[in-house]
Short mmCIF file of N, CA and C and ligand atoms in Angstrom, two decimals:
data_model
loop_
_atom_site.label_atom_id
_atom_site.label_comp_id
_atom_site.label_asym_id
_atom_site.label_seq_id
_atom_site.Cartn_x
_atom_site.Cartn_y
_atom_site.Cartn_z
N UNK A 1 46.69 5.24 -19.04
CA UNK A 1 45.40 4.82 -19.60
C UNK A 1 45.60 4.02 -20.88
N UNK A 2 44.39 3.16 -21.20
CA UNK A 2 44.65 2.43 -22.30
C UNK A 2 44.20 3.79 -23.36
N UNK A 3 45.67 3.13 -24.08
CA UNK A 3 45.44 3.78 -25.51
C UNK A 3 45.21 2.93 -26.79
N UNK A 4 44.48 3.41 -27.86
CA UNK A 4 43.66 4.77 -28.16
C UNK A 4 42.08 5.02 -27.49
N UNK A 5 42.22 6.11 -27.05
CA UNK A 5 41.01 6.64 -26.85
C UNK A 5 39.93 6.93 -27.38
N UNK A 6 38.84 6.48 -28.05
CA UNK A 6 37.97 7.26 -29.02
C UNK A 6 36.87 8.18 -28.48
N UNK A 7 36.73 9.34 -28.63
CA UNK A 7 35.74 10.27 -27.94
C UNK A 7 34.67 10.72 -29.04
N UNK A 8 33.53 11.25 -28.80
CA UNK A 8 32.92 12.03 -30.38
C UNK A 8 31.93 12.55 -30.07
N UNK A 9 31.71 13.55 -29.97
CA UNK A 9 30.57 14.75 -29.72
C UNK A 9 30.39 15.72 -30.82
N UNK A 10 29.19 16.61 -30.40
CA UNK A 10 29.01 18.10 -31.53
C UNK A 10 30.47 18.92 -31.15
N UNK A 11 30.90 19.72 -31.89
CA UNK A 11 31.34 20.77 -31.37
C UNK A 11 30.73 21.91 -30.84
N UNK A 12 31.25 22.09 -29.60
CA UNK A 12 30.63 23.06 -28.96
C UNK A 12 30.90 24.42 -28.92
N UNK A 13 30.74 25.35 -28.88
CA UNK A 13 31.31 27.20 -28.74
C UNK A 13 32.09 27.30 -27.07
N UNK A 14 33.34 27.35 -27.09
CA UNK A 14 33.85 28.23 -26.27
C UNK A 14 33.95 29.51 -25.82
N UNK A 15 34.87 30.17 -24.62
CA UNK A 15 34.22 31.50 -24.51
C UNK A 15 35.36 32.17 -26.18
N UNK A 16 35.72 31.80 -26.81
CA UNK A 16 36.21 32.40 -28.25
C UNK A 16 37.29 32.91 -27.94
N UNK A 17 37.77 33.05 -26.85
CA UNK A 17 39.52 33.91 -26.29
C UNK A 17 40.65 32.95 -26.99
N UNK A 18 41.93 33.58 -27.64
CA UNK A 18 42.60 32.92 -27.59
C UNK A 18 42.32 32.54 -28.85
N UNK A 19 42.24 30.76 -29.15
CA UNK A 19 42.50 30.11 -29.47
C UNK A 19 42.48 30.89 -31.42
N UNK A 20 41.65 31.28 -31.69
CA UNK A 20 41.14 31.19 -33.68
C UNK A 20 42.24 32.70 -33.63
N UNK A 21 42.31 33.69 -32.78
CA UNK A 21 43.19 35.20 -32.83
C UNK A 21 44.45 34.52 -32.88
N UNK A 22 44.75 33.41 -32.48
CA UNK A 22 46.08 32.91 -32.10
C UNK A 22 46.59 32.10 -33.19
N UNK A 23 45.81 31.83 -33.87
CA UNK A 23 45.70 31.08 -35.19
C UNK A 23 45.97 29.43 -34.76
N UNK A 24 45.57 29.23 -33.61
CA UNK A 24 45.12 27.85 -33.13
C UNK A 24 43.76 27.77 -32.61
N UNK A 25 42.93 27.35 -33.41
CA UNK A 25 41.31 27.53 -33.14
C UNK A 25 41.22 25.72 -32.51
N UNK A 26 40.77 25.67 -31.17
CA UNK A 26 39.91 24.80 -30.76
C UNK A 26 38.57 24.03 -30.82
N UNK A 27 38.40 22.98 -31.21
CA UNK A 27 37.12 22.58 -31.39
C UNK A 27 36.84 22.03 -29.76
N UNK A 28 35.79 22.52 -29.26
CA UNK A 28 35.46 22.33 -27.79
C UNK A 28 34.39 20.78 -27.71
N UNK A 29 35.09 20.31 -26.75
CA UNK A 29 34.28 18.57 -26.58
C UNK A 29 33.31 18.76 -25.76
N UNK A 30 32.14 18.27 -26.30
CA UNK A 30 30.65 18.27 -25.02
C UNK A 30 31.44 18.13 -24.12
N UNK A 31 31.02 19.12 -22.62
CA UNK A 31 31.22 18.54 -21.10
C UNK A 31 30.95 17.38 -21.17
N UNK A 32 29.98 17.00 -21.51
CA UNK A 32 29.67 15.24 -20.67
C UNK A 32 30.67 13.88 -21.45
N UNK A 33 31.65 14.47 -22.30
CA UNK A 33 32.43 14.06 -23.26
C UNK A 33 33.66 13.86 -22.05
N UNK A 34 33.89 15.15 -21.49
CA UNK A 34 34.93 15.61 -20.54
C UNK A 34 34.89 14.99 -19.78
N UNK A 35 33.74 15.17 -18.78
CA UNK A 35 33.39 14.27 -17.27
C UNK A 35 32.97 12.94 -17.49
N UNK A 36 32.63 12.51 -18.15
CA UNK A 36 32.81 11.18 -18.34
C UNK A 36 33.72 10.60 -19.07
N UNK A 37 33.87 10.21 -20.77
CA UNK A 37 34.49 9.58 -20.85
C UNK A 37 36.03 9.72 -20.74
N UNK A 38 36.48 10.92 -20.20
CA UNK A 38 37.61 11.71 -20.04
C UNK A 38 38.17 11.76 -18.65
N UNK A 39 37.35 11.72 -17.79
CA UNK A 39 37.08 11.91 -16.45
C UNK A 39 38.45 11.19 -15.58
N UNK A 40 39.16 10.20 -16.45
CA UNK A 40 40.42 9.42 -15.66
C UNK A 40 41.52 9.61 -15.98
N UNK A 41 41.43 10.51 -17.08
CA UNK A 41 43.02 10.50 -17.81
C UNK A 41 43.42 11.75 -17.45
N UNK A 42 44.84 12.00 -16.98
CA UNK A 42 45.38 12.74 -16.56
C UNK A 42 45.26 14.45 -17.46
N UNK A 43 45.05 15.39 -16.62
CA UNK A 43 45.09 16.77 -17.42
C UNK A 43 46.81 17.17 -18.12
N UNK A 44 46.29 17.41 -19.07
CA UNK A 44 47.81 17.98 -20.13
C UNK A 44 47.12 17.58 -21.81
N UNK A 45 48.32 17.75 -22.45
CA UNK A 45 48.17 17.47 -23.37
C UNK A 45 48.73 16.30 -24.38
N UNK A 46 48.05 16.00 -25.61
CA UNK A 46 47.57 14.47 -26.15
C UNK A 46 47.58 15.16 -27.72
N UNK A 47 47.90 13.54 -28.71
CA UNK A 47 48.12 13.67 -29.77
C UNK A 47 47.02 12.66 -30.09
N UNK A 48 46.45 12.98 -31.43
CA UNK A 48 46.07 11.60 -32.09
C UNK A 48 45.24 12.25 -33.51
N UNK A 49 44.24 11.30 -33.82
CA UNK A 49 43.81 11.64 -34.69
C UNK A 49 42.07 12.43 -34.89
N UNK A 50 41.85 13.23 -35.84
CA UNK A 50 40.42 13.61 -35.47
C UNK A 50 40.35 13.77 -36.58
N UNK A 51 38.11 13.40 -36.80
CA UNK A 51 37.57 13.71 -38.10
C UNK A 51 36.75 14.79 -37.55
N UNK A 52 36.16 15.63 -38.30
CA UNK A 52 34.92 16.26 -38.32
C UNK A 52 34.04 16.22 -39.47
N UNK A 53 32.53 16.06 -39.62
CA UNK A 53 31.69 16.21 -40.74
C UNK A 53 31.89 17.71 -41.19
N UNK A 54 32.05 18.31 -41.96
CA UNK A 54 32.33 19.83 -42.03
C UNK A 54 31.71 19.66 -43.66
N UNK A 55 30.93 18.39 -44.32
CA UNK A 55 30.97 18.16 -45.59
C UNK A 55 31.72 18.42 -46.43
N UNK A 56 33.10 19.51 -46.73
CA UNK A 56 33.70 19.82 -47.43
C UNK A 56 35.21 18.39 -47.77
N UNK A 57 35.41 18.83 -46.27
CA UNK A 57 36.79 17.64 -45.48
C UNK A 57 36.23 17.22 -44.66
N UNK A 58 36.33 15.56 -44.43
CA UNK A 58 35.65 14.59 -43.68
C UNK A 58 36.96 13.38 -43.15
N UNK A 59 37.92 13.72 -43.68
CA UNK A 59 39.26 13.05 -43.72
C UNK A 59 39.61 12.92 -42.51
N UNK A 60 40.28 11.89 -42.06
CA UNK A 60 41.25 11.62 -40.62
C UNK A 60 42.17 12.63 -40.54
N UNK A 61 42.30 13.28 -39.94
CA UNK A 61 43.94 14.51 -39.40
C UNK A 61 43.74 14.60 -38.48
N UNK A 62 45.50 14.83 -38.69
CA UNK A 62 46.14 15.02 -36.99
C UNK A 62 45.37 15.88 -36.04
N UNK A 63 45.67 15.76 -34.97
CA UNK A 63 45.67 16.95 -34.02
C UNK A 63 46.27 16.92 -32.71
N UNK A 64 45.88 17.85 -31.60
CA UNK A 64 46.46 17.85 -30.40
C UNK A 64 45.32 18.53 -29.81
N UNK A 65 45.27 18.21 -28.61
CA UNK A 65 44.08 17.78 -27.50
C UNK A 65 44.61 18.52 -25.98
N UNK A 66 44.24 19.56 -26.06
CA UNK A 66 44.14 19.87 -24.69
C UNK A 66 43.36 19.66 -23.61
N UNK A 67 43.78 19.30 -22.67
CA UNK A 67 42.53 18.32 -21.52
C UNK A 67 42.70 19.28 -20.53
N UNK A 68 41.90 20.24 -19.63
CA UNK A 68 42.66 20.85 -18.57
C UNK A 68 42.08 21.88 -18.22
N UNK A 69 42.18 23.14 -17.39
CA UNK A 69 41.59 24.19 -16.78
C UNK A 69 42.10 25.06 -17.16
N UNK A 70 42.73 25.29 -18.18
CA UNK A 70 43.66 26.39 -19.20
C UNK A 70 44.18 27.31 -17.81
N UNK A 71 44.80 27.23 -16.93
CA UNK A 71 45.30 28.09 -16.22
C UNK A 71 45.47 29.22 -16.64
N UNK A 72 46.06 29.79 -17.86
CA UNK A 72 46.44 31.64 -18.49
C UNK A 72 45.25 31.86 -18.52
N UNK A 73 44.12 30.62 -18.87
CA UNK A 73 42.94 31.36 -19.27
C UNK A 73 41.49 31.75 -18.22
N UNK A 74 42.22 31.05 -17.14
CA UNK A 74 41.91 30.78 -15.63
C UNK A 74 40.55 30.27 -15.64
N UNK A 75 39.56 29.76 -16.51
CA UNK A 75 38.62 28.94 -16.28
C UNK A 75 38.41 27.90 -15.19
N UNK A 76 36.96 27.93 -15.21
CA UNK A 76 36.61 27.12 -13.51
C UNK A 76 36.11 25.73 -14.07
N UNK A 77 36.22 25.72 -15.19
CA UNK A 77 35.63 23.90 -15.45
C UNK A 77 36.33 23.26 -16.81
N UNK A 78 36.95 22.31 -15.76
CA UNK A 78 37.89 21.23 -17.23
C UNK A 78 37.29 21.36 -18.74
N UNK A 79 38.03 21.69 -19.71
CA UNK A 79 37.74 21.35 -20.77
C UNK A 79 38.46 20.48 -21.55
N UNK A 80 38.11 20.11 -22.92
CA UNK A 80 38.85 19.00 -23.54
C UNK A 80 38.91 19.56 -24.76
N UNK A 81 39.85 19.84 -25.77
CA UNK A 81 39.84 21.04 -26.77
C UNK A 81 40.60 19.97 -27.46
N UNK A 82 40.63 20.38 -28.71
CA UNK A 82 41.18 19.47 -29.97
C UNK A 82 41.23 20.68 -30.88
N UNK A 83 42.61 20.89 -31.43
CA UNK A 83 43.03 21.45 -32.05
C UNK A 83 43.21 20.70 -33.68
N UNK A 84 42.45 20.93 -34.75
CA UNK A 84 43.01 20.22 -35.66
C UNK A 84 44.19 20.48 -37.02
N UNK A 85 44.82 19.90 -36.85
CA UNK A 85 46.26 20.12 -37.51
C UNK A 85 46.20 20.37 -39.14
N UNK A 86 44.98 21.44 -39.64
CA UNK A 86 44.23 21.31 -40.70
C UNK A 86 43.98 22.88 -41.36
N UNK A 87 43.89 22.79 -41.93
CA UNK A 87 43.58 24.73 -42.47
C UNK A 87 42.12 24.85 -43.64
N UNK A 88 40.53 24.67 -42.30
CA UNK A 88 39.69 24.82 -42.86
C UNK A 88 38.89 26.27 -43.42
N UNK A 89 37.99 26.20 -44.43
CA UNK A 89 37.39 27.05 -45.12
C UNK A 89 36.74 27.90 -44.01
N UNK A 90 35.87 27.28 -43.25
CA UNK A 90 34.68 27.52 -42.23
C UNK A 90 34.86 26.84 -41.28
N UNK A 91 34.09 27.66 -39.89
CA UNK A 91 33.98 27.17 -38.70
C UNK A 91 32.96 25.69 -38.69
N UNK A 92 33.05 24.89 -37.75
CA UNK A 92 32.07 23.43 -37.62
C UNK A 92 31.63 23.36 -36.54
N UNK A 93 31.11 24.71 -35.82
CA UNK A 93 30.61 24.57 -34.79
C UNK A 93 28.91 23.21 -35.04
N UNK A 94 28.97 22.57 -33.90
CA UNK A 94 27.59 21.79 -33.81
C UNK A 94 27.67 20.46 -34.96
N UNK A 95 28.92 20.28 -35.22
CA UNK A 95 28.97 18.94 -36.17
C UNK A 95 29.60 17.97 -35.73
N UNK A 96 29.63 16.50 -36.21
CA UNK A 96 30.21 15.89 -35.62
C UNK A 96 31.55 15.82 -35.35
N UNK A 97 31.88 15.82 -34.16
CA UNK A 97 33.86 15.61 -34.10
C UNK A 97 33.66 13.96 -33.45
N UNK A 98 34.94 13.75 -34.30
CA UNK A 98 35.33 11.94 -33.69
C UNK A 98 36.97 12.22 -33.08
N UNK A 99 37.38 11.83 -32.23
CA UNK A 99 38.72 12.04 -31.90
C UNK A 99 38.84 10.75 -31.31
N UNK A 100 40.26 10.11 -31.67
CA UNK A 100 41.40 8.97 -31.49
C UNK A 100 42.48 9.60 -30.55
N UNK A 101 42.14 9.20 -29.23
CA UNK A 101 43.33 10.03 -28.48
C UNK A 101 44.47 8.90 -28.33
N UNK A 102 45.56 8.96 -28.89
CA UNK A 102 46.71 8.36 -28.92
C UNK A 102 47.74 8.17 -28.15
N UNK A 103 48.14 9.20 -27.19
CA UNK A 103 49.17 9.51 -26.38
C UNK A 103 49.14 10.54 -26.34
N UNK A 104 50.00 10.35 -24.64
CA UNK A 104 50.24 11.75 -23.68
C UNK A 104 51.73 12.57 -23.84
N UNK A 105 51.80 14.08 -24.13
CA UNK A 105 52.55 14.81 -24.60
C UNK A 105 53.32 15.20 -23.37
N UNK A 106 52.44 16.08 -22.58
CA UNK A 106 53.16 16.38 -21.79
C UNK A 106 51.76 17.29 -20.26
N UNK A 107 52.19 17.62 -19.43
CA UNK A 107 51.41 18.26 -18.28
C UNK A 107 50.92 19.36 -18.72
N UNK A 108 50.02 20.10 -18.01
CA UNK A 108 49.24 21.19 -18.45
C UNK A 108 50.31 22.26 -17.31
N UNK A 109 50.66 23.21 -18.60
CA UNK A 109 51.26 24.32 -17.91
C UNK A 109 50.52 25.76 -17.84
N UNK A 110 51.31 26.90 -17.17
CA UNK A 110 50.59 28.28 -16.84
C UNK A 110 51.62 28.70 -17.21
N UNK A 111 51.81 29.98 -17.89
CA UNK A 111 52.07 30.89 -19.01
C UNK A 111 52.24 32.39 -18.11
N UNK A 112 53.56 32.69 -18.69
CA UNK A 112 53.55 34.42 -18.23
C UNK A 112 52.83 35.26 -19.26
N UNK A 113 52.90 34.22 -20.69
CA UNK A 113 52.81 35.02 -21.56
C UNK A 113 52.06 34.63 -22.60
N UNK A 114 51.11 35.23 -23.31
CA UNK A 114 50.52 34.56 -24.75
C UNK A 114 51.00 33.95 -25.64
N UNK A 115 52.10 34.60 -25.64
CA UNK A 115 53.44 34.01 -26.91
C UNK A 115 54.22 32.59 -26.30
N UNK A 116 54.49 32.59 -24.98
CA UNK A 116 54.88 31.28 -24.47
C UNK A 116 53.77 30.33 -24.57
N UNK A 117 52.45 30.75 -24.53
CA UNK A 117 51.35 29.51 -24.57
C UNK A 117 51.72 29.24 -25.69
N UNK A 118 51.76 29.89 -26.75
CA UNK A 118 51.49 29.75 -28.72
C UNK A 118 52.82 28.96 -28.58
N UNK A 119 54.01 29.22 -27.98
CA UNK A 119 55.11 28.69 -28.88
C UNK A 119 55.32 27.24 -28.34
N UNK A 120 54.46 27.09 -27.46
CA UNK A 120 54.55 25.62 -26.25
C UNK A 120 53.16 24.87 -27.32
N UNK A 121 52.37 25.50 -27.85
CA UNK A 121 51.52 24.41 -28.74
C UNK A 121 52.07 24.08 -30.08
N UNK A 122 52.89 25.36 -30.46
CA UNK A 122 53.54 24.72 -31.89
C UNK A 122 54.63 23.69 -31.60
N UNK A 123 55.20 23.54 -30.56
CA UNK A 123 55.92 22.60 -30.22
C UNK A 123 54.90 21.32 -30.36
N UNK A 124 54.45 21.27 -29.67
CA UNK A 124 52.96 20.41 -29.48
C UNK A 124 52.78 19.71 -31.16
N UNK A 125 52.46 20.49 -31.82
CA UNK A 125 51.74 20.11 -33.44
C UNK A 125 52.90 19.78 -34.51
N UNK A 126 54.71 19.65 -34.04
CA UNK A 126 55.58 18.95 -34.34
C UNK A 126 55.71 17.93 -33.72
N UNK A 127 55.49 17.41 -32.37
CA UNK A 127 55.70 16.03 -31.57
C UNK A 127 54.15 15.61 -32.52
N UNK A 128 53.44 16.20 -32.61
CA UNK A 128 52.10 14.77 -33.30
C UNK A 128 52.59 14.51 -34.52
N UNK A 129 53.31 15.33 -34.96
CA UNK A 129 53.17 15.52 -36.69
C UNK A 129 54.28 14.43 -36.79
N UNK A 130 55.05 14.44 -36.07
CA UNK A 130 56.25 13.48 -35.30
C UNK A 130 55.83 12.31 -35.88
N UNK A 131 55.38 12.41 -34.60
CA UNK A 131 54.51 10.82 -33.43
C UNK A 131 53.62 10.28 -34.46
N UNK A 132 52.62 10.70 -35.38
CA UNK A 132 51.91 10.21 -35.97
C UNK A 132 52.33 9.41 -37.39
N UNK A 133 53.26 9.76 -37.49
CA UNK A 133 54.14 8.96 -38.65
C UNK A 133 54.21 7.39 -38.39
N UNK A 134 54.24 7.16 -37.36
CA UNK A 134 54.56 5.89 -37.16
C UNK A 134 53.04 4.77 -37.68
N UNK A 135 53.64 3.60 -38.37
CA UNK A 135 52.80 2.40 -39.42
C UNK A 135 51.77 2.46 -38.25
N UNK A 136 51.86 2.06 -36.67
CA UNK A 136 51.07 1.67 -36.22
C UNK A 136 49.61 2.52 -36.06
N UNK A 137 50.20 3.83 -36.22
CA UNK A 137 49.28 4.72 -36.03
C UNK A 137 48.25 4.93 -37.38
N UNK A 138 48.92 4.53 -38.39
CA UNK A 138 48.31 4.45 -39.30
C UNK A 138 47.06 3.72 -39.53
N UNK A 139 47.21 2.37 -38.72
CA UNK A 139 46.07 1.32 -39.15
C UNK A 139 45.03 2.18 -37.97
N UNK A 140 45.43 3.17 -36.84
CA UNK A 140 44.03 3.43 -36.36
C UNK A 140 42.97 4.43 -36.97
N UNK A 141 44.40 5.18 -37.93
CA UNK A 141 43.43 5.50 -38.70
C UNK A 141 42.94 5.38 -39.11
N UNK A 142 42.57 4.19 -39.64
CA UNK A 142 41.93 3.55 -41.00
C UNK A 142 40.50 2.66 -39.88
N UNK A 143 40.84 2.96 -38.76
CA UNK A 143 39.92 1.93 -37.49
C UNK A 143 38.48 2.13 -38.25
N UNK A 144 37.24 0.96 -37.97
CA UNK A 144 36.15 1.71 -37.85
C UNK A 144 35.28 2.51 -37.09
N UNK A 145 35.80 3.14 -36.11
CA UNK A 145 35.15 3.93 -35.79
C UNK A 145 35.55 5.30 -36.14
N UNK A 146 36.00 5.65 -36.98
CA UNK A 146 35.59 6.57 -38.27
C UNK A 146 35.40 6.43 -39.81
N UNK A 147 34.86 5.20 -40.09
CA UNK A 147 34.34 4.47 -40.96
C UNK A 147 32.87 5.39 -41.03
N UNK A 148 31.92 5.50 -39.88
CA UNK A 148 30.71 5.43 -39.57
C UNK A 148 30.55 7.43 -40.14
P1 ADP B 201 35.81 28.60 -29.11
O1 ADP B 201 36.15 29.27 -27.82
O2 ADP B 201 34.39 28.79 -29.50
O3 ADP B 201 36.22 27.15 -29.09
P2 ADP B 201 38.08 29.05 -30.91
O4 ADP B 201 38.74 30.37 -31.18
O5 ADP B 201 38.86 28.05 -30.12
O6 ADP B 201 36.69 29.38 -30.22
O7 ADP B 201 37.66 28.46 -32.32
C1 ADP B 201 37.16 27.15 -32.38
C2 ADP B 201 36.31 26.89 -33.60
O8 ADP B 201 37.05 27.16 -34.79
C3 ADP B 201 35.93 25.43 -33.70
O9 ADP B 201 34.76 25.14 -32.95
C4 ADP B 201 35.71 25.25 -35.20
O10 ADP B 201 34.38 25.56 -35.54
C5 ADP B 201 36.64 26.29 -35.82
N1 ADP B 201 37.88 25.75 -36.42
C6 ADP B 201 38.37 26.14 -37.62
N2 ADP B 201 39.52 25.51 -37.91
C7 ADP B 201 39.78 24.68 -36.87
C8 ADP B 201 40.84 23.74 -36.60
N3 ADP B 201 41.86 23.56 -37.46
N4 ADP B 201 40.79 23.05 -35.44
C9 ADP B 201 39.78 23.24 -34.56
N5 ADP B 201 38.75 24.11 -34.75
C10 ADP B 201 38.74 24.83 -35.89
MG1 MG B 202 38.21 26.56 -28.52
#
């Protein structure tokens, strides 16, 4: 797919499993975020950049983007999750998220174990932390469409 991707919805409430106990809290993308503008790009996981209005921090940071049917978590409908590579005060449920999807990490896997999911995303949040270093990635940060 052409990259970068730009997506941007409210954040939505997931079923809450997992992700914030795990100390990787997901910000959940409107479905119609998913099925449409998402709808072609392969399920796994993705690096790039994300804002949220949270008024406090409004800043571009990293993150990583899970696209997929969480298999451990055995859900029946694709979601698109964005993890942000950030250590906020408060939750932002219902605010704006903007996400820059940059590139593809790797396939969506299934887990024997909780601890193999966790240690397969911290892998994850070193390849962006990586990957995002690079000049080019820089100027998308600066793109306008998180100007607005
Ligand atoms: P849910 O199932 O509702 O998505 P999570 O446990 O995945 O529950 O927590 C996600 C929520 O945590 C987000 O919607 C957001 O409000 C909050 N949150 C706090 N810090 C972060 C972060 N660094 N990245 C993503 N979401 C975060
Ligand atoms: Mg979540």
């Amino acid at each position: 797919p052409p990259f970068p991707i730009f997506v941007e919805g409210s954040v939505v409430a997931g079923f809450g499993r997992g992700g914030k106990q795990l100390g990787i809290p997901t910000a959940n993308l409107p479905e119609a975020v998913v099925e449409q503008a998402l709808a072609d790009i392969p399920i796994g996981v993705y690096y790039g950049w994300a804002k949220v209005n949270t008024g406090a921090d409004c800043s571009v940071l990293p993150m990583v983007m899970s696209l997929g049917w969480n298999p451990f978590f055995k859900n029946e409908k694709r979601s698109g999750e964005v993890h942000i590579i950030h250590s906020f005060d408060n939750d932002f449920y219902d605010q704006h998220l903007q996400v820059a999807i940059l590139a593809y990490i790797r396939p969506e896997r299934d887990y024997a174990s909780l601890e193999a999911l966790v240690d397969d995303i911290h892998f994850d949040i070193r390849v962006a932390l990586e990957s995002l270093q690079r000049p080019a990635y820089a100027e998308i940060k600066a793109a306008s469409f998180f100007q607005s």
